[in-house]
mmCIF file of C-alpha atoms and ligand atoms in Angstrom:
data_model
loop_
_atom_site.group_PDB
_atom_site.id
_atom_site.type_symbol
_atom_site.label_atom_id
_atom_site.label_comp_id
_atom_site.label_asym_id
_atom_site.label_seq_id
_atom_site.Cartn_x
_atom_site.Cartn_y
_atom_site.Cartn_z
ATOM 1 C CA UNK A 1 -8.139 -22.778 -43.638
ATOM 2 C CA UNK A 2 -7.548 -18.818 -42.629
ATOM 3 C CA UNK A 3 -10.891 -18.438 -42.571
ATOM 4 C CA UNK A 4 -11.616 -21.302 -40.360
ATOM 5 C CA UNK A 5 -8.479 -20.434 -38.277
ATOM 6 C CA UNK A 6 -10.085 -16.786 -37.952
ATOM 7 C CA UNK A 7 -13.415 -17.766 -36.308
ATOM 8 C CA UNK A 8 -11.513 -19.314 -33.441
ATOM 9 C CA UNK A 9 -8.963 -16.788 -32.450
ATOM 10 C CA UNK A 10 -12.871 -14.722 -32.501
ATOM 11 C CA UNK A 11 -14.159 -17.556 -29.826
ATOM 12 C CA UNK A 12 -11.057 -18.193 -27.961
ATOM 13 C CA UNK A 13 -10.727 -14.393 -27.188
ATOM 14 C CA UNK A 14 -14.280 -14.401 -26.611
ATOM 15 C CA UNK A 15 -14.568 -17.340 -24.413
ATOM 16 C CA UNK A 16 -11.449 -15.087 -22.561
ATOM 17 C CA UNK A 17 -13.677 -12.343 -22.627
ATOM 18 C CA UNK A 18 -16.858 -13.627 -21.236
ATOM 19 C CA UNK A 19 -14.606 -15.582 -17.962
ATOM 20 C CA UNK A 20 -12.679 -12.278 -17.573
ATOM 21 C CA UNK A 21 -16.528 -11.011 -16.657
ATOM 22 C CA UNK A 22 -17.823 -13.972 -14.784
ATOM 23 C CA UNK A 23 -14.925 -13.921 -12.596
ATOM 24 C CA UNK A 24 -15.185 -10.088 -11.852
ATOM 25 C CA UNK A 25 -18.948 -10.213 -11.269
ATOM 26 C CA UNK A 26 -18.100 -13.360 -8.827
ATOM 27 C CA UNK A 27 -15.650 -11.824 -7.360
ATOM 28 C CA UNK A 28 -17.962 -8.603 -6.663
ATOM 29 C CA UNK A 29 -20.728 -10.763 -5.291
ATOM 30 C CA UNK A 30 -18.184 -12.253 -2.993
ATOM 31 C CA UNK A 31 -16.115 -9.077 -1.772
ATOM 32 C CA UNK A 32 -20.266 -8.107 -0.356
ATOM 33 C CA UNK A 33 -20.163 -10.807 1.761
ATOM 34 C CA UNK A 34 -16.611 -10.871 3.437
ATOM 35 C CA UNK A 35 -16.890 -8.260 5.113
ATOM 36 C CA UNK A 36 -20.126 -9.305 6.715
ATOM 37 C CA UNK A 37 -18.202 -12.968 7.430
ATOM 38 C CA UNK A 38 -15.039 -11.858 8.659
ATOM 39 C CA UNK A 39 -13.363 -12.888 5.903
ATOM 40 C CA UNK A 40 -10.603 -10.203 5.796
ATOM 41 C CA UNK A 41 -6.924 -9.848 7.476
ATOM 42 C CA UNK A 42 -4.467 -7.894 7.824
ATOM 43 C CA UNK A 43 -1.309 -8.336 7.733
ATOM 44 C CA UNK A 44 1.858 -6.486 8.453
ATOM 45 C CA UNK A 45 5.056 -5.974 6.952
ATOM 46 C CA UNK A 46 8.334 -4.833 8.805
ATOM 47 C CA UNK A 47 10.263 -1.928 7.462
ATOM 48 C CA UNK A 48 13.920 -1.718 8.391
ATOM 49 C CA UNK A 49 15.177 2.079 9.219
ATOM 50 C CA UNK A 50 19.073 1.763 8.110
ATOM 51 C CA UNK A 51 20.430 4.720 10.059
ATOM 52 C CA UNK A 52 18.938 2.995 13.402
ATOM 53 C CA UNK A 53 19.338 -0.275 12.666
ATOM 54 C CA UNK A 54 15.775 -1.513 13.479
ATOM 55 C CA UNK A 55 12.277 -2.475 12.282
ATOM 56 C CA UNK A 56 10.837 1.240 12.689
ATOM 57 C CA UNK A 57 7.579 0.999 10.938
ATOM 58 C CA UNK A 58 5.225 -1.608 9.567
ATOM 59 C CA UNK A 59 2.549 -1.844 6.527
ATOM 60 C CA UNK A 60 -0.827 -3.019 6.898
ATOM 61 C CA UNK A 61 -1.884 -5.437 3.484
ATOM 62 C CA UNK A 62 -5.340 -6.741 3.114
ATOM 63 C CA UNK A 63 -5.612 -10.520 2.614
ATOM 64 C CA UNK A 64 -9.028 -12.246 1.902
ATOM 65 C CA UNK A 65 -9.394 -15.721 2.029
ATOM 66 C CA UNK A 66 -12.582 -16.995 0.244
ATOM 67 C CA UNK A 67 -14.077 -19.960 1.669
ATOM 68 C CA UNK A 68 -14.732 -21.467 -1.886
ATOM 69 C CA UNK A 69 -12.776 -18.766 -4.100
ATOM 70 C CA UNK A 70 -9.430 -19.510 -1.846
ATOM 71 C CA UNK A 71 -6.880 -16.708 -1.247
ATOM 72 C CA UNK A 72 -7.793 -13.576 -3.718
ATOM 73 C CA UNK A 73 -5.014 -10.590 -3.835
ATOM 74 C CA UNK A 74 -5.595 -7.097 -2.975
ATOM 75 C CA UNK A 75 -4.276 -6.630 -6.349
ATOM 76 C CA UNK A 76 -7.007 -8.269 -8.333
ATOM 77 C CA UNK A 77 -10.492 -7.405 -5.784
ATOM 78 C CA UNK A 78 -9.247 -3.876 -4.821
ATOM 79 C CA UNK A 79 -9.843 -2.401 -8.516
ATOM 80 C CA UNK A 80 -13.435 -4.189 -8.205
ATOM 81 C CA UNK A 81 -14.346 -3.148 -5.102
ATOM 82 C CA UNK A 82 -13.365 0.601 -6.491
ATOM 83 C CA UNK A 83 -15.669 0.375 -8.948
ATOM 84 C CA UNK A 84 -18.905 0.221 -6.422
ATOM 85 C CA UNK A 85 -19.172 1.279 -2.773
ATOM 86 C CA UNK A 86 -17.710 -1.393 -1.044
ATOM 87 C CA UNK A 87 -13.880 0.056 -1.145
ATOM 88 C CA UNK A 88 -15.428 3.389 1.299
ATOM 89 C CA UNK A 89 -16.059 0.607 3.423
ATOM 90 C CA UNK A 90 -13.351 -1.299 3.386
ATOM 91 C CA UNK A 91 -11.691 1.358 3.369
ATOM 92 C CA UNK A 92 -12.973 2.264 7.137
ATOM 93 C CA UNK A 93 -12.475 -1.494 8.501
ATOM 94 C CA UNK A 94 -8.416 -1.266 7.272
ATOM 95 C CA UNK A 95 -8.224 1.782 9.232
ATOM 96 C CA UNK A 96 -10.170 0.509 12.591
ATOM 97 C CA UNK A 97 -7.976 -2.455 12.362
ATOM 98 C CA UNK A 98 -5.788 -1.211 12.025
ATOM 99 C CA UNK A 99 -5.402 1.155 14.572
ATOM 100 C CA UNK A 100 -6.675 -1.034 16.966
ATOM 101 C CA UNK A 101 -3.548 -3.686 16.498
ATOM 102 C CA UNK A 102 -0.989 -0.727 16.920
ATOM 103 C CA UNK A 103 -2.564 0.842 19.998
ATOM 104 C CA UNK A 104 -2.553 -2.864 20.883
ATOM 105 C CA UNK A 105 1.004 -3.212 20.266
ATOM 106 C CA UNK A 106 1.539 0.088 21.826
ATOM 107 C CA UNK A 107 0.518 -1.742 25.207
ATOM 108 C CA UNK A 108 2.108 -4.315 25.100
ATOM 109 C CA UNK A 109 5.494 -2.293 25.046
ATOM 110 C CA UNK A 110 5.416 -2.701 21.280
ATOM 111 C CA UNK A 111 8.145 -0.267 20.023
ATOM 112 C CA UNK A 112 7.877 1.517 16.172
ATOM 113 C CA UNK A 113 6.954 4.553 14.818
ATOM 114 C CA UNK A 114 4.489 4.008 12.749
ATOM 115 C CA UNK A 115 1.480 1.268 10.929
ATOM 116 C CA UNK A 116 0.963 2.208 7.558
ATOM 117 C CA UNK A 117 -2.366 2.099 5.631
ATOM 118 C CA UNK A 118 -3.046 1.641 2.046
ATOM 119 C CA UNK A 119 -5.983 3.929 1.200
ATOM 120 C CA UNK A 120 -8.189 4.202 -1.907
ATOM 121 C CA UNK A 121 -8.086 7.710 -3.527
ATOM 122 C CA UNK A 122 -11.978 7.060 -3.342
ATOM 123 C CA UNK A 123 -12.041 6.328 0.151
ATOM 124 C CA UNK A 124 -10.287 9.726 0.162
ATOM 125 C CA UNK A 125 -12.846 11.370 -1.293
ATOM 126 C CA UNK A 126 -15.423 10.666 0.310
ATOM 127 C CA UNK A 127 -16.804 13.887 2.285
ATOM 128 C CA UNK A 128 -16.965 12.010 6.001
ATOM 129 C CA UNK A 129 -12.872 10.872 5.356
ATOM 130 C CA UNK A 130 -11.740 12.854 8.048
ATOM 131 C CA UNK A 131 -14.144 12.414 10.666
ATOM 132 C CA UNK A 132 -14.041 8.853 10.069
ATOM 133 C CA UNK A 133 -10.024 9.205 10.736
ATOM 134 C CA UNK A 134 -10.838 11.007 13.752
ATOM 135 C CA UNK A 135 -13.610 8.648 14.763
ATOM 136 C CA UNK A 136 -11.429 5.487 14.564
ATOM 137 C CA UNK A 137 -8.440 7.253 16.421
ATOM 138 C CA UNK A 138 -10.562 8.808 19.478
ATOM 139 C CA UNK A 139 -12.577 4.489 19.785
ATOM 140 C CA UNK A 140 -9.011 2.904 19.502
ATOM 141 C CA UNK A 141 -6.831 5.759 21.069
ATOM 142 C CA UNK A 142 -3.751 5.525 19.016
ATOM 143 C CA UNK A 143 -1.960 8.557 18.896
ATOM 144 C CA UNK A 144 -2.090 10.097 15.540
ATOM 145 C CA UNK A 145 1.726 10.746 14.686
ATOM 146 C CA UNK A 146 1.527 6.661 14.460
ATOM 147 C CA UNK A 147 -0.528 6.615 11.547
ATOM 148 C CA UNK A 148 0.369 6.662 8.141
ATOM 149 C CA UNK A 149 -1.553 7.218 5.462
ATOM 150 C CA UNK A 150 -0.427 5.788 2.099
ATOM 151 C CA UNK A 151 -1.684 7.208 -1.523
ATOM 152 C CA UNK A 152 -0.588 6.406 -4.955
ATOM 153 C CA UNK A 153 1.194 8.765 -6.426
ATOM 154 C CA UNK A 154 -1.613 8.044 -10.231
ATOM 155 C CA UNK A 155 -4.676 8.139 -7.934
ATOM 156 C CA UNK A 156 -4.399 12.048 -6.908
ATOM 157 C CA UNK A 157 -3.733 13.599 -10.263
ATOM 158 C CA UNK A 158 -7.519 13.222 -10.910
ATOM 159 C CA UNK A 159 -9.133 15.595 -8.428
ATOM 160 C CA UNK A 160 -5.422 16.902 -7.206
ATOM 161 C CA UNK A 161 -6.855 20.381 -5.525
ATOM 162 C CA UNK A 162 -9.569 18.498 -3.807
ATOM 163 C CA UNK A 163 -7.436 15.873 -2.536
ATOM 164 C CA UNK A 164 -4.284 18.835 -1.393
ATOM 165 C CA UNK A 165 -7.195 19.997 1.097
ATOM 166 C CA UNK A 166 -7.703 16.623 2.473
ATOM 167 C CA UNK A 167 -4.456 15.050 2.919
ATOM 168 C CA UNK A 168 -3.825 18.446 4.545
ATOM 169 C CA UNK A 169 -6.546 18.120 6.685
ATOM 170 C CA UNK A 170 -4.821 15.094 7.736
ATOM 171 C CA UNK A 171 -1.810 16.093 8.378
ATOM 172 C CA UNK A 172 -3.394 18.895 10.978
ATOM 173 C CA UNK A 173 -4.778 15.884 12.671
ATOM 174 C CA UNK A 174 -1.042 14.975 12.750
ATOM 175 C CA UNK A 175 -1.106 11.657 11.048
ATOM 176 C CA UNK A 176 1.973 11.045 8.344
ATOM 177 C CA UNK A 177 0.947 10.846 4.611
ATOM 178 C CA UNK A 178 3.516 8.772 2.442
ATOM 179 C CA UNK A 179 3.418 8.950 -1.588
ATOM 180 C CA UNK A 180 3.029 5.215 -2.459
ATOM 181 C CA UNK A 181 4.422 3.695 -5.732
ATOM 182 C CA UNK A 182 6.337 6.841 -6.783
ATOM 183 C CA UNK A 183 8.092 6.625 -10.358
ATOM 184 C CA UNK A 184 5.695 4.563 -11.595
ATOM 185 C CA UNK A 185 2.710 7.831 -12.584
ATOM 186 C CA UNK A 186 3.274 10.859 -14.101
ATOM 187 C CA UNK A 187 4.921 12.465 -11.287
ATOM 188 C CA UNK A 188 6.173 16.363 -11.743
ATOM 189 C CA UNK A 189 8.091 17.708 -9.407
ATOM 190 C CA UNK A 190 5.767 20.831 -9.684
ATOM 191 C CA UNK A 191 2.956 18.941 -7.816
ATOM 192 C CA UNK A 192 5.315 16.933 -6.044
ATOM 193 C CA UNK A 193 6.375 19.926 -3.505
ATOM 194 C CA UNK A 194 3.050 20.448 -3.323
ATOM 195 C CA UNK A 195 1.153 17.585 -1.967
ATOM 196 C CA UNK A 196 1.746 17.981 2.137
ATOM 197 C CA UNK A 197 3.759 14.353 2.350
ATOM 198 C CA UNK A 198 6.867 13.593 4.192
ATOM 199 C CA UNK A 199 7.382 10.372 2.822
ATOM 200 C CA UNK A 200 7.706 8.686 -0.620
ATOM 201 C CA UNK A 201 8.046 4.782 -1.127
ATOM 202 C CA UNK A 202 10.181 4.270 -4.421
ATOM 203 C CA UNK A 203 8.626 1.444 -6.446
ATOM 204 C CA UNK A 204 9.556 -2.089 -6.928
ATOM 205 C CA UNK A 205 9.534 -1.129 -10.815
ATOM 206 C CA UNK A 206 12.815 0.779 -10.072
ATOM 207 C CA UNK A 207 14.642 -1.422 -8.348
ATOM 208 C CA UNK A 208 14.633 -4.423 -10.652
ATOM 209 C CA UNK A 209 17.301 -3.722 -12.419
ATOM 210 C CA UNK A 210 19.690 -1.314 -10.180
ATOM 211 C CA UNK A 211 22.124 -4.043 -9.361
ATOM 212 C CA UNK A 212 22.676 -4.871 -12.997
ATOM 213 C CA UNK A 213 22.094 -1.284 -14.874
ATOM 214 C CA UNK A 214 24.296 1.907 -13.801
ATOM 215 C CA UNK A 215 21.845 4.516 -15.570
ATOM 216 C CA UNK A 216 19.176 2.726 -12.913
ATOM 217 C CA UNK A 217 21.578 2.724 -10.163
ATOM 218 C CA UNK A 218 21.680 6.844 -10.942
ATOM 219 C CA UNK A 219 17.833 7.135 -11.204
ATOM 220 C CA UNK A 220 17.908 5.849 -7.639
ATOM 221 C CA UNK A 221 20.271 8.126 -6.454
ATOM 222 C CA UNK A 222 18.783 10.645 -7.756
ATOM 223 C CA UNK A 223 15.580 10.153 -6.549
ATOM 224 C CA UNK A 224 16.711 9.560 -3.196
ATOM 225 C CA UNK A 225 19.201 12.847 -3.239
ATOM 226 C CA UNK A 226 15.932 14.693 -4.527
ATOM 227 C CA UNK A 227 13.621 13.868 -1.930
ATOM 228 C CA UNK A 228 16.603 14.890 1.147
ATOM 229 C CA UNK A 229 16.835 18.280 -0.744
ATOM 230 C CA UNK A 230 12.569 18.615 -0.525
ATOM 231 C CA UNK A 231 13.154 16.713 3.676
ATOM 232 C CA UNK A 232 10.993 13.567 2.458
ATOM 233 C CA UNK A 233 11.769 10.294 3.782
ATOM 234 C CA UNK A 234 12.874 7.293 1.527
ATOM 235 C CA UNK A 235 11.217 3.981 1.312
ATOM 236 C CA UNK A 236 12.154 1.456 -0.821
ATOM 237 C CA UNK A 237 9.318 -1.211 -1.584
ATOM 238 C CA UNK A 238 10.389 -4.790 -3.033
ATOM 239 C CA UNK A 239 13.475 -5.012 -1.927
ATOM 240 C CA UNK A 240 15.002 -8.566 -1.686
ATOM 241 C CA UNK A 241 18.604 -9.113 -2.777
ATOM 242 C CA UNK A 242 21.154 -7.950 -0.372
ATOM 243 C CA UNK A 243 22.734 -6.223 -3.484
ATOM 244 C CA UNK A 244 19.847 -4.038 -3.528
ATOM 245 C CA UNK A 245 19.875 -3.738 0.310
ATOM 246 C CA UNK A 246 23.326 -2.517 0.109
ATOM 247 C CA UNK A 247 22.972 -0.386 -2.919
ATOM 248 C CA UNK A 248 20.046 1.142 -1.289
ATOM 249 C CA UNK A 249 22.070 1.679 1.826
ATOM 250 C CA UNK A 250 25.013 3.226 0.492
ATOM 251 C CA UNK A 251 22.586 5.995 -1.751
ATOM 252 C CA UNK A 252 21.350 6.679 1.571
ATOM 253 C CA UNK A 253 18.086 5.356 1.424
ATOM 254 C CA UNK A 254 16.252 5.709 5.039
ATOM 255 C CA UNK A 255 13.968 3.184 5.294
ATOM 256 C CA UNK A 256 13.628 -0.653 3.577
ATOM 257 C CA UNK A 257 10.678 -2.845 3.043
ATOM 258 C CA UNK A 258 10.557 -6.376 1.457
ATOM 259 C CA UNK A 259 11.074 -10.180 0.778
ATOM 260 C CA UNK A 260 14.930 -9.814 2.037
ATOM 261 C CA UNK A 261 14.038 -8.670 5.584
ATOM 262 C CA UNK A 262 10.392 -10.169 6.051
ATOM 263 C CA UNK A 263 6.975 -10.863 3.774
ATOM 264 C CA UNK A 264 3.640 -9.552 5.061
ATOM 265 C CA UNK A 265 2.578 -11.634 8.163
ATOM 266 C CA UNK A 266 0.045 -12.063 10.817
ATOM 267 C CA UNK A 267 -0.110 -9.510 13.262
ATOM 268 C CA UNK A 268 1.591 -11.618 15.789
ATOM 269 C CA UNK A 269 4.504 -12.862 13.086
ATOM 270 C CA UNK A 270 5.081 -9.026 12.474
ATOM 271 C CA UNK A 271 5.830 -7.960 16.421
ATOM 272 C CA UNK A 272 8.256 -10.593 16.319
ATOM 273 C CA UNK A 273 10.432 -7.938 14.301
ATOM 274 C CA UNK A 274 10.015 -4.926 16.813
ATOM 275 C CA UNK A 275 11.863 -4.317 19.301
ATOM 276 C CA UNK A 276 9.749 -4.359 23.569
ATOM 277 C CA UNK A 277 10.445 -1.905 26.241
HETATM 278 P P1 C2E B 1 1.224 -1.324 -2.510
HETATM 279 O O1 C2E B 1 0.862 -0.505 -1.295
HETATM 280 O O2 C2E B 1 2.381 -1.370 -3.097
HETATM 281 O O3 C2E B 1 1.615 -2.951 -1.695
HETATM 282 C C1 C2E B 1 3.450 -3.153 -2.129
HETATM 283 C C2 C2E B 1 3.308 -4.691 -1.859
HETATM 284 O O4 C2E B 1 4.003 -5.494 -3.229
HETATM 285 C C3 C2E B 1 2.336 -5.825 -1.808
HETATM 286 O O5 C2E B 1 1.981 -6.213 -2.259
HETATM 287 C C4 C2E B 1 3.352 -6.449 -0.569
HETATM 288 O O6 C2E B 1 2.696 -8.209 -0.081
HETATM 289 C C5 C2E B 1 4.859 -6.436 -2.013
HETATM 290 N N1 C2E B 1 5.885 -7.034 -1.768
HETATM 291 C C6 C2E B 1 6.692 -6.582 -0.516
HETATM 292 N N2 C2E B 1 7.623 -6.598 -0.338
HETATM 293 C C7 C2E B 1 8.348 -7.546 -1.764
HETATM 294 C C8 C2E B 1 9.325 -8.158 -2.252
HETATM 295 O O7 C2E B 1 9.942 -8.241 -2.008
HETATM 296 N N3 C2E B 1 9.240 -8.545 -3.822
HETATM 297 C C9 C2E B 1 8.281 -8.727 -4.261
HETATM 298 N N4 C2E B 1 7.397 -9.104 -5.594
HETATM 299 N N5 C2E B 1 6.831 -7.886 -3.580
HETATM 300 C C10 C2E B 1 6.894 -7.620 -2.713
HETATM 301 P P2 C2E B 1 -0.261 -7.048 -1.614
HETATM 302 O O8 C2E B 1 -0.362 -7.019 -0.282
HETATM 303 O O9 C2E B 1 -0.041 -8.076 -3.080
HETATM 304 O O10 C2E B 1 -1.015 -5.747 -2.096
HETATM 305 C C11 C2E B 1 -0.209 -5.253 -3.326
HETATM 306 C C12 C2E B 1 -1.494 -3.600 -3.914
HETATM 307 O O11 C2E B 1 -2.849 -3.710 -3.165
HETATM 308 C C13 C2E B 1 -0.744 -2.881 -2.628
HETATM 309 O O12 C2E B 1 0.046 -2.505 -3.482
HETATM 310 C C14 C2E B 1 -1.813 -1.604 -2.656
HETATM 311 O O13 C2E B 1 -1.877 -1.272 -3.957
HETATM 312 C C15 C2E B 1 -2.881 -2.680 -2.688
HETATM 313 N N6 C2E B 1 -3.839 -3.129 -0.753
HETATM 314 C C16 C2E B 1 -3.337 -4.168 -0.062
HETATM 315 N N7 C2E B 1 -3.930 -3.381 0.490
HETATM 316 C C17 C2E B 1 -4.653 -2.739 0.437
HETATM 317 C C18 C2E B 1 -6.124 -2.750 1.668
HETATM 318 O O14 C2E B 1 -5.571 -2.446 2.320
HETATM 319 N N8 C2E B 1 -6.399 -1.281 0.687
HETATM 320 C C19 C2E B 1 -6.050 -0.865 -0.584
HETATM 321 N N9 C2E B 1 -6.572 0.433 -0.903
HETATM 322 N N10 C2E B 1 -5.281 -1.017 -0.977
HETATM 323 C C20 C2E B 1 -4.465 -2.255 -0.762
HETATM 324 MG MG1 MG B 2 1.619 0.522 0.129
HETATM 325 MG MG1 MG B 3 3.554 0.421 -3.678
HETATM 326 MG MG1 MG B 4 1.881 -1.007 -5.526
#
């Protein structure tokens, strides 16, 4: 009967919710041990500079292989970490690891402009964040212009004035700042011009239909033109096909990142894409 079905559906829904909560608790508990037990690793995805015809940068992306739970994607655990203070410890670890690796590459003679690190707005808002960045650069010996900080667009909006001040301090230290996932949030042009950024990263969702839909291509073309007018470098992320690459290159996109060239991989694998002195 309908009544019985309703009850069943409620049960299924209820079970689903409790499973989600259980999973979240499991991940949260496991996260606490992950740093201690060295379960995180940074992967690197090379970025191709169209004009210079070489791989000029890499994005560091965190990976977590839990001994019992297996691989857990950052898309899943970063938001959970962001609900606790763990995200700050993760941010510090990521910075330290990426800067150490970048310095090592420089010492080995590899040529690149920047290593990009994703930073949660919660890290950005911690009072000693600038100190941590400064200390990390000092300790690792990485020249600041080789470090790029990626901040997602939506996250910046909440405490915009404070965030602009912190980003400016990063720029004053000599770092590059990039706006990640550009186009997915409420990007008002009015606030874009106020951010002390040098780079915008066009989100993958924008590229999905660009080869089959002329309206989508016009949007990409417009974003690139506008960004260049504002003296911003444009990175397209999530580029998977030659068609996408050709269209982006035709529209003067500066840097291209995606499976078309390479998946994120270990530092050793990723370094094979870089030129050497
Ligand atoms: P994001 O910073 O926008 O990174 C791009 C994501 O797209 C990465 O997923 C990357 O592996 C994936 N990707 C790259 N090329 C392609 C492609 O051609 N096709 C497709 N389908 N995907 C591609 P990943 O590594 O799973 O990371 C997801 C998100 O998690 C990142 O998005 C970032 O927001 C966050 N994240 C990753 N690492 C860190 C980290 O160290 N710290 C923080 N706070 N967040 C991180
Ligand atoms: Mg990113
Ligand atoms: Mg992105
Ligand atoms: Mg993203």
